Short mmCIF file of C-alpha atoms in Angstrom, two decimals:
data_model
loop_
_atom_site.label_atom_id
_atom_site.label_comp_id
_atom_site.label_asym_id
_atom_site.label_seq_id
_atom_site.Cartn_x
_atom_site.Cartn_y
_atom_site.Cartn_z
CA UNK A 9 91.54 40.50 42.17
CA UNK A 10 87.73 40.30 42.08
CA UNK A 11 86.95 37.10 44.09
CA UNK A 12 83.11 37.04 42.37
CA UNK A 13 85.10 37.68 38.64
CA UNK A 14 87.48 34.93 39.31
CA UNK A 15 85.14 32.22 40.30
CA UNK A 16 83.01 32.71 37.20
CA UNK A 17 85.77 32.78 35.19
CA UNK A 18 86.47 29.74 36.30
CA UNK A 19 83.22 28.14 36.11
CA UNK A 20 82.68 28.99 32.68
CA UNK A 21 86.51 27.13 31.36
CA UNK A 22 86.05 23.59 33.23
CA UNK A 23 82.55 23.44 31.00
CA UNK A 24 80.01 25.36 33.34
CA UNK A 25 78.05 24.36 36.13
CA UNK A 26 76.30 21.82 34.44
CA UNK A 27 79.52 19.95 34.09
CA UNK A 28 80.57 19.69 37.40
CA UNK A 29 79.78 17.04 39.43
CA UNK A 30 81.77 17.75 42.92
CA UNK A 31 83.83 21.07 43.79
CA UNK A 32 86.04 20.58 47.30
CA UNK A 33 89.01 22.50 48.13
CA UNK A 34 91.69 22.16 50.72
CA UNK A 35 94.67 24.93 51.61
CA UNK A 36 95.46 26.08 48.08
CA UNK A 37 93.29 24.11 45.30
CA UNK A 38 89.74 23.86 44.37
CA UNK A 39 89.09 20.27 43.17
CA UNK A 40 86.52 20.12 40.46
CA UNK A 41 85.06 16.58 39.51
CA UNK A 42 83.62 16.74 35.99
CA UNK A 43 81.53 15.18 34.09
CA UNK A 44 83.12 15.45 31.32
CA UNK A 45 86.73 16.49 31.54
CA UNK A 46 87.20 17.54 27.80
CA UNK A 47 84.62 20.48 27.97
CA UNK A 48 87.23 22.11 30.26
CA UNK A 49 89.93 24.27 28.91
CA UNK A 50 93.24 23.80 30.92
CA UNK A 51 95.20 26.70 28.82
CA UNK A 52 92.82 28.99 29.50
CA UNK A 53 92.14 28.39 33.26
CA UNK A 54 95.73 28.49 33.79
CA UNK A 55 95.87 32.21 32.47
CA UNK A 56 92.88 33.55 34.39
CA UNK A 57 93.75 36.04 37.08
CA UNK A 58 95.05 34.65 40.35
CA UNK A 59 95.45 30.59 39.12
CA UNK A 60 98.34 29.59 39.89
CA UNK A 61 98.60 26.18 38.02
CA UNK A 62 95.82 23.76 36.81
CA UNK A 63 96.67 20.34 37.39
CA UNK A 64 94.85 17.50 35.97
CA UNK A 65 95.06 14.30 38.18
CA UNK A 66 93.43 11.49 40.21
CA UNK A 67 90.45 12.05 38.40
CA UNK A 68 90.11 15.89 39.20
CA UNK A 69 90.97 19.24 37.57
CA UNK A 70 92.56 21.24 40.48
CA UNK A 71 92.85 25.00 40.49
CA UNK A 72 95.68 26.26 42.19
CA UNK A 73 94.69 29.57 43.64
CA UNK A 74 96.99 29.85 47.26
CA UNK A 75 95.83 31.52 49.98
CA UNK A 76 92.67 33.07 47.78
CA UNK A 77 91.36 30.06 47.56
CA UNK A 78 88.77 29.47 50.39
CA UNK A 79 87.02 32.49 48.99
CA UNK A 80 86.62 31.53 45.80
CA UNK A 81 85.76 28.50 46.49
CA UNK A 82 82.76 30.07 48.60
CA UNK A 83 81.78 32.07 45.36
CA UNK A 84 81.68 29.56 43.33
CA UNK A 85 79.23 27.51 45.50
CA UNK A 86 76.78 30.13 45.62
CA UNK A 87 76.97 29.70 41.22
CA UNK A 88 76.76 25.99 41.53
CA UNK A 89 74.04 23.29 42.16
CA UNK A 90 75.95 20.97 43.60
CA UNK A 91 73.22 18.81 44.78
CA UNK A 92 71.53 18.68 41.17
CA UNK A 93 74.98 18.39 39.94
CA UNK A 94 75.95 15.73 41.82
CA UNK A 95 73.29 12.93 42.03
CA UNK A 96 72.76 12.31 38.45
CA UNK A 97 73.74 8.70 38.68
CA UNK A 98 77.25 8.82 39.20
CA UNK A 99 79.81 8.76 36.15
CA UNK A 100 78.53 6.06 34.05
CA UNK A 101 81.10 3.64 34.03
CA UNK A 102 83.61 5.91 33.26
CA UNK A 103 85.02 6.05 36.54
CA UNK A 104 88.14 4.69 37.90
CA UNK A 105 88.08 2.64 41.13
CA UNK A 106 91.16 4.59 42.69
CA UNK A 107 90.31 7.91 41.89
CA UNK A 108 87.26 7.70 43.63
CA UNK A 109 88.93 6.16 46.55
CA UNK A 110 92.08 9.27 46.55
CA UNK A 111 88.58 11.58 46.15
CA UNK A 112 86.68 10.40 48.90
CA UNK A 113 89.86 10.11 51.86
CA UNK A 114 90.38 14.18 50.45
CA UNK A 115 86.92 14.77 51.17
CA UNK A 116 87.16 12.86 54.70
CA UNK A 117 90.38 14.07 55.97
CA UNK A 118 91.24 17.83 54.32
CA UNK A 119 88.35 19.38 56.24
CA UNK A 120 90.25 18.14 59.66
CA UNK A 121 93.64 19.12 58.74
CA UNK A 122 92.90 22.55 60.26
CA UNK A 123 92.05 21.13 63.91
CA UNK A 124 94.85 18.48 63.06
CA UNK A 125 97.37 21.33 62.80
CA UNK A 126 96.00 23.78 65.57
CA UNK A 127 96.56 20.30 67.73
CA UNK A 128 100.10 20.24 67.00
CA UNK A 129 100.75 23.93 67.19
CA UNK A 130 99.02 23.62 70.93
CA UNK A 131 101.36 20.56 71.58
CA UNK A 132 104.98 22.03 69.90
CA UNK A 133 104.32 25.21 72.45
CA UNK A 134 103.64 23.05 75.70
CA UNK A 135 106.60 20.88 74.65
CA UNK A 136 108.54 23.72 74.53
CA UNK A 137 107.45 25.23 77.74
CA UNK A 138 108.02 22.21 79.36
CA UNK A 139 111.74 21.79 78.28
CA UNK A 140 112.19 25.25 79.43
CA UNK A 141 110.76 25.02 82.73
CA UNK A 142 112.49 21.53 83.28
CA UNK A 143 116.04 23.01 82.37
CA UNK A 144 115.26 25.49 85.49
CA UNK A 145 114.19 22.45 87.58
CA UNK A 146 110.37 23.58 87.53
CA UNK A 147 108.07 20.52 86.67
CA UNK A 148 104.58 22.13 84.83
CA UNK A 149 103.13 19.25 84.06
CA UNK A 150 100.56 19.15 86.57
CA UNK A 151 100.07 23.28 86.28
CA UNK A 152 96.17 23.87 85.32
CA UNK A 153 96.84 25.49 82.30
CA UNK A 154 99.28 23.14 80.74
CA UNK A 155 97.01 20.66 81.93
CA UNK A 156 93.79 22.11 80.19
CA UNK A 157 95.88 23.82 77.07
CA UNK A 158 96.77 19.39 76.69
CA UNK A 159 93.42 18.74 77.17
CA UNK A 160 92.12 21.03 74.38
CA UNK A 161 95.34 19.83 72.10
CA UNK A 162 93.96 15.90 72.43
CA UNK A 163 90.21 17.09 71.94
CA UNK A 164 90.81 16.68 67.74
CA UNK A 165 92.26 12.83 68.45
CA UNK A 166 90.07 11.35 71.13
CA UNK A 167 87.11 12.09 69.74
CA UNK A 168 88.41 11.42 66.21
CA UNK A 169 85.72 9.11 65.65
CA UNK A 170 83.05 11.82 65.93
CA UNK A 171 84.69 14.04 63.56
CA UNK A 172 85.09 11.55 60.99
CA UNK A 173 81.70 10.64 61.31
CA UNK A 174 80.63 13.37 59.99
CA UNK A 175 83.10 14.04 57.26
CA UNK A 176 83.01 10.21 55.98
CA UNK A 177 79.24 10.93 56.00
CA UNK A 178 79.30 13.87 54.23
CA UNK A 179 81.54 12.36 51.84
CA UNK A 180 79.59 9.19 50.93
CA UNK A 181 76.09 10.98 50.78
CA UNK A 182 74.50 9.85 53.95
CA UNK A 183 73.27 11.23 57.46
CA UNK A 184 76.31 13.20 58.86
CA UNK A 185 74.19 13.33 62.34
CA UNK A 186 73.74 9.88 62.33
CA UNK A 187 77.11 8.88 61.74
CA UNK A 188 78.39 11.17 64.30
CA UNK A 189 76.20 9.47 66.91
CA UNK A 190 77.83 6.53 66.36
CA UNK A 191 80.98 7.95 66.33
CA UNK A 192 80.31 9.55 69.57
CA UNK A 193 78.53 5.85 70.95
CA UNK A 194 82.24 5.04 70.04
CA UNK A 195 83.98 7.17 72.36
CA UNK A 196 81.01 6.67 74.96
CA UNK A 197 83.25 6.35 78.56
CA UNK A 198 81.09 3.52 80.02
CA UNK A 199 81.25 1.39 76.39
CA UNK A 200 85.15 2.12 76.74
CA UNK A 201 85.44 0.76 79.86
CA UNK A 202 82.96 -2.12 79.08
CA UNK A 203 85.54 -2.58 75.47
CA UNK A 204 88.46 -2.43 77.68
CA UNK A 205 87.32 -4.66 80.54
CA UNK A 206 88.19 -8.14 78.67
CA UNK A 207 87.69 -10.34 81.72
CA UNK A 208 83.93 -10.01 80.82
CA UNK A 209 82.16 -10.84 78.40
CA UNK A 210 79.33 -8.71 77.22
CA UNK A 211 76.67 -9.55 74.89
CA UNK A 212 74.08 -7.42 72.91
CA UNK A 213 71.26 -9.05 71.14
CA UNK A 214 72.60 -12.29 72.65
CA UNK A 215 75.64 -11.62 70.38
CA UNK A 216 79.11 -11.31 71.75
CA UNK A 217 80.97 -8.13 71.52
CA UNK A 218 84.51 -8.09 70.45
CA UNK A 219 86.93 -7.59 72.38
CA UNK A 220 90.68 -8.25 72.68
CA UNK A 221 94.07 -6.85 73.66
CA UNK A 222 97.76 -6.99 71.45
CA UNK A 223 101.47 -6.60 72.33
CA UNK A 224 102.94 -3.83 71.10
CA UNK A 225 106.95 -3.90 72.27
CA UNK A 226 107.05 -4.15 75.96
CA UNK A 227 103.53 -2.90 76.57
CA UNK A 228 100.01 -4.65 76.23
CA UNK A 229 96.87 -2.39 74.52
CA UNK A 230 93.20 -3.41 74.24
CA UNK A 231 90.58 -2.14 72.13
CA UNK A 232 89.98 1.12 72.26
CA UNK A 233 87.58 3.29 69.80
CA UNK A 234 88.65 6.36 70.98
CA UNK A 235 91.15 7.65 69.41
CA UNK A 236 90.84 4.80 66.27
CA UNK A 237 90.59 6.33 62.80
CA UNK A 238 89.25 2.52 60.63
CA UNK A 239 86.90 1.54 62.55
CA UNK A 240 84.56 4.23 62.24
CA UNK A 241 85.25 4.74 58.71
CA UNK A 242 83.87 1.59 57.91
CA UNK A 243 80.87 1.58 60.14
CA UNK A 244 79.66 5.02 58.04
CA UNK A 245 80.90 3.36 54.79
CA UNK A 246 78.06 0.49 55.61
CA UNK A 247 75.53 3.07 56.68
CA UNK A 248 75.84 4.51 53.55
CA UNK A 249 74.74 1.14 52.12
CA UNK A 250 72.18 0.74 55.04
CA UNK A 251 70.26 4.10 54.53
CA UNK A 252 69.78 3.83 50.73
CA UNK A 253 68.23 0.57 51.58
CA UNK A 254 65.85 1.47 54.06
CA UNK A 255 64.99 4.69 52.00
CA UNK A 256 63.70 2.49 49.40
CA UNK A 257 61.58 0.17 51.49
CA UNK A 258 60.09 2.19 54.23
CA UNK A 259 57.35 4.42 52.85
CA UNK A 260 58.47 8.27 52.88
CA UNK A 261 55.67 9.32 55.82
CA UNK A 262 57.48 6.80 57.95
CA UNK A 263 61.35 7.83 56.86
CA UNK A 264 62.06 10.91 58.87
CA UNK A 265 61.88 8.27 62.21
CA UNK A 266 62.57 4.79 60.58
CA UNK A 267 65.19 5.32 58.82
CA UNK A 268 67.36 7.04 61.30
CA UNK A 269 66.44 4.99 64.74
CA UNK A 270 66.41 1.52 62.33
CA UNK A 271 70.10 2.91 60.93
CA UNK A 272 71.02 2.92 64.69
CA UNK A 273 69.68 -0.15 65.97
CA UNK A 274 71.77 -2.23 63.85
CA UNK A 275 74.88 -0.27 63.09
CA UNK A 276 75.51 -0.39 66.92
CA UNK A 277 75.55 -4.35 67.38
CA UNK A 278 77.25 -4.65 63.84
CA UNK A 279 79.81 -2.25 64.90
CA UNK A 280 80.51 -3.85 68.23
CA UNK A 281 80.59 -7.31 67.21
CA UNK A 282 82.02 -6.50 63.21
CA UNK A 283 83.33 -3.93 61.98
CA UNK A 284 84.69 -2.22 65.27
CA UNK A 285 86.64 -5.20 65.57
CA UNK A 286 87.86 -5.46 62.10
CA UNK A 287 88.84 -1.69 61.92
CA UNK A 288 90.86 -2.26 64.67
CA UNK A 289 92.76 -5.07 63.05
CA UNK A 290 93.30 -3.04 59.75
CA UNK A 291 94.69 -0.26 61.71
CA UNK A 292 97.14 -2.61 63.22
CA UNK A 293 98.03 -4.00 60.11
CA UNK A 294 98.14 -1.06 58.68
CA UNK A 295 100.79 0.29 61.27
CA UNK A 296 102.62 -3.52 61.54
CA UNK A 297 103.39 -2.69 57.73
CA UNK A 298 104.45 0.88 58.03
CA UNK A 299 106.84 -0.69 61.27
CA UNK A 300 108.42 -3.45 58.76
CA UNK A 301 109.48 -0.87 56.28
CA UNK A 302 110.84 1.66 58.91
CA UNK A 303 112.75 -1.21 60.92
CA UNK A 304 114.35 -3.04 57.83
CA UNK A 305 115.46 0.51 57.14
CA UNK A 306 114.29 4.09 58.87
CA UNK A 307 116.68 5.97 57.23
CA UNK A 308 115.94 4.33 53.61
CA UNK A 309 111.98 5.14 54.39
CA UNK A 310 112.54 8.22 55.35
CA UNK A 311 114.40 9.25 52.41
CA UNK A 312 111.33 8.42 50.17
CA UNK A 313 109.10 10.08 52.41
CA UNK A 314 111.24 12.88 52.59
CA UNK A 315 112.03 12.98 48.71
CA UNK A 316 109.19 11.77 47.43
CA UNK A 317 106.06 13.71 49.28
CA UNK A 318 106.78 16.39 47.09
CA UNK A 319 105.77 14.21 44.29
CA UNK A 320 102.88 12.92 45.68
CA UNK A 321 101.59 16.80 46.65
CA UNK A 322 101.60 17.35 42.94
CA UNK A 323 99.77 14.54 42.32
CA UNK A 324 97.44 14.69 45.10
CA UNK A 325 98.26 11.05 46.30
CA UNK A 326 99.89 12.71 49.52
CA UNK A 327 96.06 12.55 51.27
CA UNK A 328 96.32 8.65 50.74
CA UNK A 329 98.92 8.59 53.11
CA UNK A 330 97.25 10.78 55.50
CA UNK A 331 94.97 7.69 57.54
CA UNK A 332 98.33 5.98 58.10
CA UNK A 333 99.58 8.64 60.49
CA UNK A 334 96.28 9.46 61.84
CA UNK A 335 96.44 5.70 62.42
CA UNK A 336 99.66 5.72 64.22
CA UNK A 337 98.87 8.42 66.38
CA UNK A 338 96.09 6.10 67.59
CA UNK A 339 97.26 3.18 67.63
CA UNK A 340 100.75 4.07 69.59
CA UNK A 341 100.62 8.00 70.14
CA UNK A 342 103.86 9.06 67.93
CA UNK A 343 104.31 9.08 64.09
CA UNK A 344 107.08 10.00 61.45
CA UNK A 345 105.55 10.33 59.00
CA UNK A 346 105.11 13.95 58.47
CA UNK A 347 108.20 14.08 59.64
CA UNK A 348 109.97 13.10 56.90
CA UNK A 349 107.13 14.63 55.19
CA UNK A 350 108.37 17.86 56.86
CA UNK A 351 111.94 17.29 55.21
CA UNK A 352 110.09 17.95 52.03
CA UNK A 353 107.94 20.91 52.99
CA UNK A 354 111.73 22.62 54.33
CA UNK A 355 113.75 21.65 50.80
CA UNK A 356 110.97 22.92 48.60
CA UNK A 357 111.20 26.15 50.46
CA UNK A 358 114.79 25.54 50.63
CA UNK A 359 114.55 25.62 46.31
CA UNK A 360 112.30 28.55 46.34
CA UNK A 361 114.65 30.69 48.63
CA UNK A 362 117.47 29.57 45.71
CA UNK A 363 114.81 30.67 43.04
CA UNK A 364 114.43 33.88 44.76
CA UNK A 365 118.03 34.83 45.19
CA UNK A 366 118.85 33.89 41.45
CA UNK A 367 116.19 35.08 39.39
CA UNK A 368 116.21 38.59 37.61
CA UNK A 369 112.18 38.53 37.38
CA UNK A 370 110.86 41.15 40.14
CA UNK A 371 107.09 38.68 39.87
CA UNK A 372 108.88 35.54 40.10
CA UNK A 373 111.08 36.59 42.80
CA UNK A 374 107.94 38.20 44.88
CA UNK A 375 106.52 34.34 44.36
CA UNK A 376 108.89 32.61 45.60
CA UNK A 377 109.51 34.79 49.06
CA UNK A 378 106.11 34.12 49.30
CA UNK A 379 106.88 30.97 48.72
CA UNK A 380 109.30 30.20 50.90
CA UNK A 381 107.26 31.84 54.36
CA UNK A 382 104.43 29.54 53.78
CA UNK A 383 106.51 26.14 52.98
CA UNK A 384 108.84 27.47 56.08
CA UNK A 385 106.08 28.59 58.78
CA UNK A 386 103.03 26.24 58.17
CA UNK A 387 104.61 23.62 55.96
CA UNK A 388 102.09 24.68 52.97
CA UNK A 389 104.05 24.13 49.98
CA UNK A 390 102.01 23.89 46.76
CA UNK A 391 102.68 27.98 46.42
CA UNK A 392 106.41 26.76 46.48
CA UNK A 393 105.86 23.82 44.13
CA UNK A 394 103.78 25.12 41.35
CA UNK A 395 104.93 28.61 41.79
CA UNK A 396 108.68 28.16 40.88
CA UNK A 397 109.71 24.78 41.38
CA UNK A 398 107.78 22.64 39.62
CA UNK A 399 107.38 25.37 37.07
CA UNK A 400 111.37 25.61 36.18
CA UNK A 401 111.87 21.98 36.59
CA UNK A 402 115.96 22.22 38.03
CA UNK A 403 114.69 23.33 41.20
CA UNK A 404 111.90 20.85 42.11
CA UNK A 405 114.67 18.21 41.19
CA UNK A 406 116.58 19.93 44.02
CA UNK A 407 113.77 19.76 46.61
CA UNK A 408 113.78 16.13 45.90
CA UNK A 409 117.13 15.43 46.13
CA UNK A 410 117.77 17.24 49.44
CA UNK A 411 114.28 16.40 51.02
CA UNK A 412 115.58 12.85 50.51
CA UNK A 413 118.71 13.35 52.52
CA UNK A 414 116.79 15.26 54.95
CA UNK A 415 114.23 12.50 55.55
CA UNK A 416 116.76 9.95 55.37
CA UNK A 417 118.56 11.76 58.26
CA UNK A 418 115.55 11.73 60.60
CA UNK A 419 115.17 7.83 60.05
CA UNK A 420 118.36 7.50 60.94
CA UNK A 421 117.95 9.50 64.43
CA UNK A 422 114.71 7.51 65.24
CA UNK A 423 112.70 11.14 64.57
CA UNK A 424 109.09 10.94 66.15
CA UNK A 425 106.62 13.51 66.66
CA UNK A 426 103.42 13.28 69.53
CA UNK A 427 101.28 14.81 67.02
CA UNK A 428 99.79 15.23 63.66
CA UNK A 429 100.20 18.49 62.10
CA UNK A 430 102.24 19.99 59.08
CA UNK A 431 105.54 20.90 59.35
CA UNK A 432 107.10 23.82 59.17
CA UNK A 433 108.72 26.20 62.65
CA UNK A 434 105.48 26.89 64.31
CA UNK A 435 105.29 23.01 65.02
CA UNK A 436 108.98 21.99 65.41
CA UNK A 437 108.84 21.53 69.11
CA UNK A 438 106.30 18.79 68.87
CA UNK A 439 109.30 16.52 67.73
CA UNK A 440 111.23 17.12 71.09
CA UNK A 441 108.31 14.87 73.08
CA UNK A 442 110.60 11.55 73.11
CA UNK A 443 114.14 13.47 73.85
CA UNK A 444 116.82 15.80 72.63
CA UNK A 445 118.57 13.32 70.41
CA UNK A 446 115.45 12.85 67.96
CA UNK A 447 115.30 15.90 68.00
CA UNK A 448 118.46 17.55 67.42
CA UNK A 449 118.55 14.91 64.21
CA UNK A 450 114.74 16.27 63.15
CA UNK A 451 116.45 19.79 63.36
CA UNK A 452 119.45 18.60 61.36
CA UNK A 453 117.06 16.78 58.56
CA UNK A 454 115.51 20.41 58.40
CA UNK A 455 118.14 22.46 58.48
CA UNK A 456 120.07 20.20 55.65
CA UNK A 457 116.90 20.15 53.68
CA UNK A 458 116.01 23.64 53.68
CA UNK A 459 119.95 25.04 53.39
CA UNK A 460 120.42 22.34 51.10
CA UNK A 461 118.13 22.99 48.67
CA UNK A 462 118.80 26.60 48.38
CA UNK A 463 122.30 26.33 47.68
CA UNK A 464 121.77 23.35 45.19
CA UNK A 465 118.91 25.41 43.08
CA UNK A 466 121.44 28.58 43.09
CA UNK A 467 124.54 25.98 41.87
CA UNK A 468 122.68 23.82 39.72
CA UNK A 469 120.73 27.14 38.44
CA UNK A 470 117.38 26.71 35.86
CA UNK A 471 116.21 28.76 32.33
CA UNK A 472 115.27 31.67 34.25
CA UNK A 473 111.92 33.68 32.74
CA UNK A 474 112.88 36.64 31.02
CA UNK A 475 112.14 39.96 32.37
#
């Protein structure tokens, strides 16, 4: 495949540079915003060497390329004005609120997921380790190298706020160093321990700073940024605001200094005594809600996790969901969501393996053993989806099905994972932090998901594509 070929060919059937307005990608798709969705030929795209599937949703025309898709994507920047392209007074009206929303939390998360993931592969091998070790009566906890290989695994979460600085900033158009240095101000140690000492109160400008602590089952937390995913997100989302307005009334010889030390001076009072606060309180709502639904029923929210994240993938809605793990993590230093989402990433490859062992076509069968190695090992399963399942309809109804029973299984075990990372068997072990039970019944949601599926796609069977 010629990578330069491709990404022209590309180009040239969603309407040509000149009609694209944003280009992003994350493990397998390049996300074009248009400007005009109609000047871009879906049929054709679809047939163009390497593309997968095009799929048309949440306001974007995604290219589904698999693993090549990084270098494209790189190839077709270099063909692309994207700044020209992309500050031509946004899309006239013709927007939708929510697709802009689903766009901009891709643009803010996706570029972490890596780090995200390398986290939890870090944290699944000391977990391991650690079981091992304890079965022998060894304790390695305080050994230097688990202790610095956990240091490196929290860097991604405790200094979250930094990192989403800068991807929130690049996302909404404003100064990505900037809103890192308030991100880092964030996760300052001496404003942590001033945020966390509550006995005191502390004042800037004469204006208090909020502070405050919460119950959370038997323990008490205060604030703390570190860590906090909301907070931080709104402080760039009013920068955003804050720079275009001090760009248009401080004269350009004067910007370079002004308009960056200004942004500073108030964003740090207004975060303190604002919007720190009031991200804090979202993410604990946030979490409260997510709580409700998984203690009126884990094993009923699990199973639409677990049977419907498949669903959302397609659809792109899955990175919606993405801030309310993140927010989990922070908030109380476990989630489940991804692992129920991880029910779905082992059926789908569960219905590939099924597609694999029952299909006659030699291409379709080398796609779906591809398939199945990247939904299994790194819990990447658009290949899986659009490759076979979605594509021959029977199976994806499959994945569903058993990814639901799968995900309704680990709800029912009280499943929780110490980290935030997709699933698939390079991570597993980061779901035996809080004890063997949770995770025998993770193993079992897998297991019955993946097996499950497979079986199911070969009984049910689907219109196989002739040879």
């Amino acid at each position: 495949m010629d990578i330069n070929q491709a990404a022209k060919d590309i180009l040239e059937h969603v309407g040509g540079k000149e009609n694209v307005k944003d280009v992003t990608h994350c493990f397998t798709r390049l996300r074009f915003v248009l400007k005009d969705e109609s000047k871009a030929d879906k049929e054709i795209v679809e047939h163009l060497e390497g593309v997968i599937q095009v799929v048309v949703s949440g306001g974007q025309f995604q290219v589904v390329l698999g693993s090549k898709v990084t270098k494209v994507y790189e190839a077709i920047l270099l063909l692309v004005d994207l700044e020209a392209s992309s500050d031509d007074g946004g899309d006239g009206g013709r927007g939708n609120l929510l697709n802009t929303v689903l766009q901009t939390i891709s643009k803010v998360f996706t570029p972490l997921i890596p780090a995200i993931a390398a986290s939890g592969l870090i944290k699944g091998i000391l977990t391991a380790a650690r079981l091992l070790t304890a079965s022998r009566g060894v304790d390695i906890s305080s050994n230097d190298s688990y202790v610095l290989f956990l240091a490196a695994s929290q860097i991604i979460f405790y200094f979250m706020p930094v990192f989403l600085g800068y991807t929130a900033a690049k996302a909404m158009k404003c100064n990505e160093i900037v809103a890192m240095s308030i991100g880092g101000f964030l996760c300052y140690p001496q404003l942590d321990a001033i945020i966390q000492d509550v006995s005191r109160v502390t004042r800037i400008l004469g204006i208090p700073v909020i502070k405050g602590a919460w119950t959370m089952g038997d323990s008490t937390r205060v604030f703390s940024y570190t860590e906090s995913v909301i907070p931080i997100l709104m402080a760039v989302f009013v920068l955003m605001y804050l720079e275009r307005f001090l760009t248009r009334v401080i004269p350009q010889i004067m910007q370079i200094i002004l308009v960056p030390g200004l942004s500073m001076i108030i964003m740090v009072p207004l975060t303190l005594c604002l919007l720190g606060p009031v991200g804090i309180w979202v993410g604990n709502g946030i979490q409260a809600a997510y709580y409700v639904l998984m203690n009126f029923n884990a094993a009923i929210g699990g199973a639409v996790i677990g049977g419907l994240w498949g669903v959302f993938v397609i659809f792109g809605a899955h990175r919606a969901l993405l801030p309310v793990g993140l927010n989990d993590v922070a908030v109380s230093g476990r989630q489940n969501l991804l692992a129920f989402a991880g029910a779905a990433n082992f059926s789908q490859g569960g219905a590939a393996l099924g597609v694999m062992m029952k299909t006659k076509n030699k291409e379709l069968k080398s796609v779906a053993a591809s398939s199945v190695i990247s939904a299994v090992l790194v819990g990447i399963t658009e290949p899986a989806i659009y490759g076979c399942n979605l594509r021959l309809k029977k199976p994806m109804v499959c994945a569903v099905v058993c990814g639901a029973i799968g995900g309704g299984i680990m709800g029912l075990g009280g499943v929780y994972g110490d980290s935030f990372a997709n699933n698939g068997v390079l991570t597993i072990f980061s779901y035996a932090a809080f004890g063997m039970r949770p995770f025998f019944f993770y193993l079992a949601g897998c297991i019955i998901a993946f097996f499950g599926g497979a079986v199911m796609t070969c009984m049910v069977g689907f219109e196989d594509i002739p040879v």
